């Protein structure tokens, strides 16, 4: 789908939802202060340009690690021919918001799309991405500027589960692993500023 159409649908989907408000309320409710749960969102053109560097192919599976209200997950679904997109988020209130957006998507958007897009699976899982099975993913995205050193080390180790040829887009950190071949680095504009996004391929 082209950028203008993707953006129009995206704005319609998210009108009335504020991820920042939900994240603040959830952190208060759960008493969380960890930097890793600092909220921030992708913006369409910059995010889509970075995903394009990971060359998504028809039917592939996209994971967003720390998906918030699902903005990156929906953009990936709308703009690329993924067969399945999965958002994984630690704060349940953000996952609930993503599922409300999914209900809106299913009612108002999905029926108007091409058959290929109508058949996409879109899922939001509550929980720690370190506990998920990465072996099914083809393109993994993490907007993890606030992820600490320990979490990045655990994530780097976890990425060994990916199948050869899978791509990783890491925004906010670089990853160092013999299993990951560096592909490209891009500046990615976000709603809070900009982050360096590095693309890797699992060897
Ligand atoms: C900067 S936000 C990115 C939101 C969304 N991906 C986007 O780019 O629009 C990072 C998210 O990661 C979540 N997060 C942090 N650690 C996590 C973990 N171990 N498992 C799942 N989600 C996590 C935070 O709660 C936060 O919502």
Coordinates of C-alpha atoms and ligand atoms in Angstrom, one line a residue:
X1 CA 0.0 0.0 0.0
X2 CA 1.3 3.5 -0.8
X3 CA 2.5 5.9 1.9
X4 CA -0.4 8.4 1.6
X5 CA -3.1 5.6 1.9
X6 CA -1.1 4.0 4.8
X7 CA -0.9 7.3 6.6
X8 CA -4.6 8.1 6.1
X9 CA -5.7 4.8 7.6
X10 CA -3.1 5.0 10.4
X11 CA -4.5 8.4 11.5
X12 CA -8.0 7.2 11.4
X13 CA -7.1 4.1 13.5
X14 CA -5.3 6.1 16.2
X15 CA -7.6 9.1 16.6
X16 CA -8.6 9.4 20.2
X17 CA -5.9 7.1 21.6
X18 CA -2.9 8.4 23.5
X19 CA -0.1 5.9 24.2
X20 CA 1.7 8.4 26.4
X21 CA -1.4 8.8 28.7
X22 CA -1.9 5.0 28.9
X23 CA 1.8 4.3 29.6
X24 CA 1.9 6.9 32.4
X25 CA -1.2 5.5 34.0
X26 CA 0.1 1.9 33.7
X27 CA 3.5 2.8 35.2
X28 CA 1.7 4.5 38.2
X29 CA -0.7 1.5 38.6
X30 CA 2.1 -1.0 38.5
X31 CA 4.6 1.1 40.4
X32 CA 7.2 0.8 37.6
X33 CA 10.1 3.1 37.3
X34 CA 12.4 1.2 34.9
X35 CA 13.8 3.2 32.1
X36 CA 13.0 0.3 29.7
X37 CA 9.3 1.2 29.9
X38 CA 9.8 4.8 28.8
X39 CA 7.3 5.4 26.2
X40 CA 7.8 6.7 22.6
X41 CA 6.4 6.1 19.2
X42 CA 7.4 5.6 15.6
X43 CA 6.2 8.1 12.9
X44 CA 5.1 6.6 9.6
X45 CA 7.5 7.7 6.8
X46 CA 10.7 7.3 8.8
X47 CA 9.7 4.0 10.3
X48 CA 8.6 2.6 6.9
X49 CA 11.8 3.6 5.3
X50 CA 13.8 1.7 7.9
X51 CA 11.6 -1.4 7.5
X52 CA 12.1 -1.3 3.8
X53 CA 15.9 -1.8 4.4
X54 CA 15.0 -5.1 5.9
X55 CA 13.4 -6.2 2.6
X56 CA 10.1 -7.7 3.8
X57 CA 8.8 -10.5 1.6
X58 CA 5.3 -11.8 1.0
X59 CA 4.0 -13.9 3.8
X60 CA 6.8 -13.2 6.3
X61 CA 6.3 -12.7 10.0
X62 CA 7.0 -9.4 11.7
X63 CA 7.6 -9.0 15.5
X64 CA 7.6 -5.6 17.3
X65 CA 9.4 -6.1 20.6
X66 CA 7.9 -3.6 23.0
X67 CA 4.9 -2.7 20.8
X68 CA 3.2 0.0 22.9
X69 CA -0.2 0.7 21.4
X70 CA 0.8 -1.1 18.2
X71 CA 1.7 1.7 15.9
X72 CA 4.8 0.0 14.4
X73 CA 2.9 -3.2 14.1
X74 CA -0.1 -1.7 12.2
X75 CA 2.2 0.3 9.9
X76 CA 4.2 -2.8 9.1
X77 CA 0.9 -4.7 8.3
X78 CA -0.5 -1.9 6.1
X79 CA 2.6 -1.0 4.1
X80 CA 4.1 -4.5 3.5
X81 CA 2.9 -7.9 2.5
X82 CA 3.6 -9.6 5.8
X83 CA 1.5 -12.7 6.5
X84 CA 1.5 -12.2 10.2
X85 CA 2.5 -9.2 12.5
X86 CA 2.9 -9.6 16.2
X87 CA 3.3 -6.9 18.8
X88 CA 4.6 -7.9 22.3
X89 CA 4.3 -5.5 25.1
X90 CA 5.0 -5.6 28.8
X91 CA 2.4 -3.1 30.0
X92 CA -1.0 -4.7 29.7
X93 CA -2.8 -1.3 29.4
X94 CA -0.9 -0.6 26.2
X95 CA -1.7 -4.1 24.9
X96 CA -5.4 -3.4 25.7
X97 CA -5.2 -0.2 23.7
X98 CA -3.6 -2.0 20.7
X99 CA -6.4 -4.6 20.8
X100 CA -9.0 -1.8 20.8
X101 CA -7.3 -0.4 17.7
X102 CA -7.4 -3.9 16.2
X103 CA -11.1 -4.0 16.8
X104 CA -11.5 -0.7 14.9
X105 CA -9.2 -2.1 12.2
X106 CA -11.2 -5.3 11.8
X107 CA -14.5 -3.4 11.6
X108 CA -13.6 -0.3 9.6
X109 CA -10.4 -1.0 7.6
X110 CA -9.7 -4.7 6.9
X111 CA -12.9 -5.2 4.8
X112 CA -11.8 -2.5 2.4
X113 CA -8.3 -3.9 1.8
X114 CA -6.8 -6.2 -0.9
X115 CA -7.4 -10.0 -0.2
X116 CA -3.7 -10.3 0.7
X117 CA -4.1 -7.6 3.5
X118 CA -7.5 -8.9 4.5
X119 CA -5.9 -12.3 5.3
X120 CA -3.0 -10.9 7.4
X121 CA -2.9 -12.1 11.0
X122 CA -2.5 -9.3 13.5
X123 CA -1.8 -10.2 17.2
X124 CA -0.9 -8.4 20.4
X125 CA 0.7 -10.4 23.2
X126 CA 1.0 -9.2 26.7
X127 CA 4.3 -10.1 28.3
X128 CA 8.1 -9.9 28.2
X129 CA 9.5 -10.3 24.7
X130 CA 12.4 -12.3 26.2
X131 CA 9.9 -15.1 26.9
X132 CA 8.6 -15.4 23.3
X133 CA 9.6 -17.9 20.6
X134 CA 11.7 -15.9 18.1
X135 CA 12.2 -18.8 15.8
X136 CA 9.1 -18.0 13.7
X137 CA 10.0 -14.4 13.1
X138 CA 11.5 -13.1 9.8
X139 CA 11.7 -9.4 10.6
X140 CA 12.2 -8.2 14.2
X141 CA 11.9 -4.6 15.2
X142 CA 12.8 -3.0 18.6
X143 CA 12.4 0.7 19.4
X144 CA 14.6 0.3 22.4
X145 CA 16.3 3.6 23.0
X146 CA 15.7 3.3 26.7
X147 CA 16.5 -0.4 27.1
X148 CA 19.4 -0.8 29.5
X149 CA 22.6 -2.6 29.0
X150 CA 21.4 -5.8 30.6
X151 CA 18.2 -6.0 28.6
X152 CA 20.2 -5.4 25.4
X153 CA 22.6 -8.2 26.3
X154 CA 19.7 -10.6 27.0
X155 CA 18.0 -9.6 23.8
X156 CA 21.2 -10.1 21.8
X157 CA 21.5 -13.6 23.2
X158 CA 17.8 -14.3 22.5
X159 CA 18.2 -13.2 18.8
X160 CA 20.3 -16.4 18.3
X161 CA 16.9 -18.2 18.1
X162 CA 16.2 -16.5 14.8
X163 CA 16.3 -18.5 11.7
X164 CA 19.2 -17.8 9.2
X165 CA 18.3 -14.9 7.0
X166 CA 16.0 -13.2 9.5
X167 CA 16.5 -9.5 9.8
X168 CA 16.7 -7.4 13.0
X169 CA 16.0 -3.6 13.2
X170 CA 17.3 -2.2 16.4
X171 CA 16.6 1.5 17.1
X172 CA 18.6 3.2 19.8
X173 CA 21.4 0.7 20.2
X174 CA 23.9 -1.2 18.2
X175 CA 24.1 -5.0 18.7
X176 CA 27.3 -7.0 18.7
X177 CA 27.0 -10.7 18.0
X178 CA 28.9 -13.1 15.7
X179 CA 25.5 -14.4 14.6
X180 CA 24.3 -10.9 13.3
X181 CA 25.8 -9.4 10.1
X182 CA 25.5 -5.6 9.9
X183 CA 23.4 -4.5 6.9
X184 CA 22.7 -0.7 7.3
X185 CA 22.4 2.2 9.7
X186 CA 19.8 4.9 9.3
X187 CA 18.6 7.9 11.2
X188 CA 15.0 7.2 12.1
X189 CA 12.8 10.2 13.1
X190 CA 10.4 9.4 15.9
X191 CA 7.7 11.4 17.7
X192 CA 10.2 12.3 20.4
X193 CA 13.3 13.1 18.3
X194 CA 15.4 10.7 16.3
X195 CA 17.2 7.5 16.9
X196 CA 19.9 5.5 15.0
X197 CA 18.3 2.4 13.6
X198 CA 20.7 -0.5 12.7
X199 CA 19.6 -3.3 10.5
X200 CA 21.2 -6.8 10.8
X201 CA 20.8 -10.2 9.2
X202 CA 21.0 -13.4 11.1
X203 CA 23.8 -15.5 9.6
Ligands
LIG1 C1 9.8 3.3 23.0 S1 8.3 2.2 23.3 C2 8.0 1.7 21.6 C3 6.6 1.5 21.2 C4 6.3 1.1 19.8 N1 7.2 -0.1 19.4 C5 6.6 2.2 18.8 O1 7.8 2.3 18.3 O2 5.7 3.0 18.5 C6 9.1 0.8 24.0 C7 8.1 -0.2 24.6 O3 8.8 -1.3 25.1 C8 8.1 -1.9 26.2 N2 9.0 -2.8 26.8 C9 10.1 -2.6 27.6 N3 10.7 -3.7 28.0 C10 9.9 -4.8 27.5 C11 10.0 -6.2 27.6 N4 11.0 -6.8 28.2 N5 9.0 -6.9 27.0 C12 8.0 -6.3 26.3 N6 7.9 -4.9 26.2 C13 8.8 -4.2 26.8 C14 7.8 -0.6 27.0 O4 6.8 -0.8 27.9 C15 7.4 0.4 25.9 O5 6.0 0.4 25.6

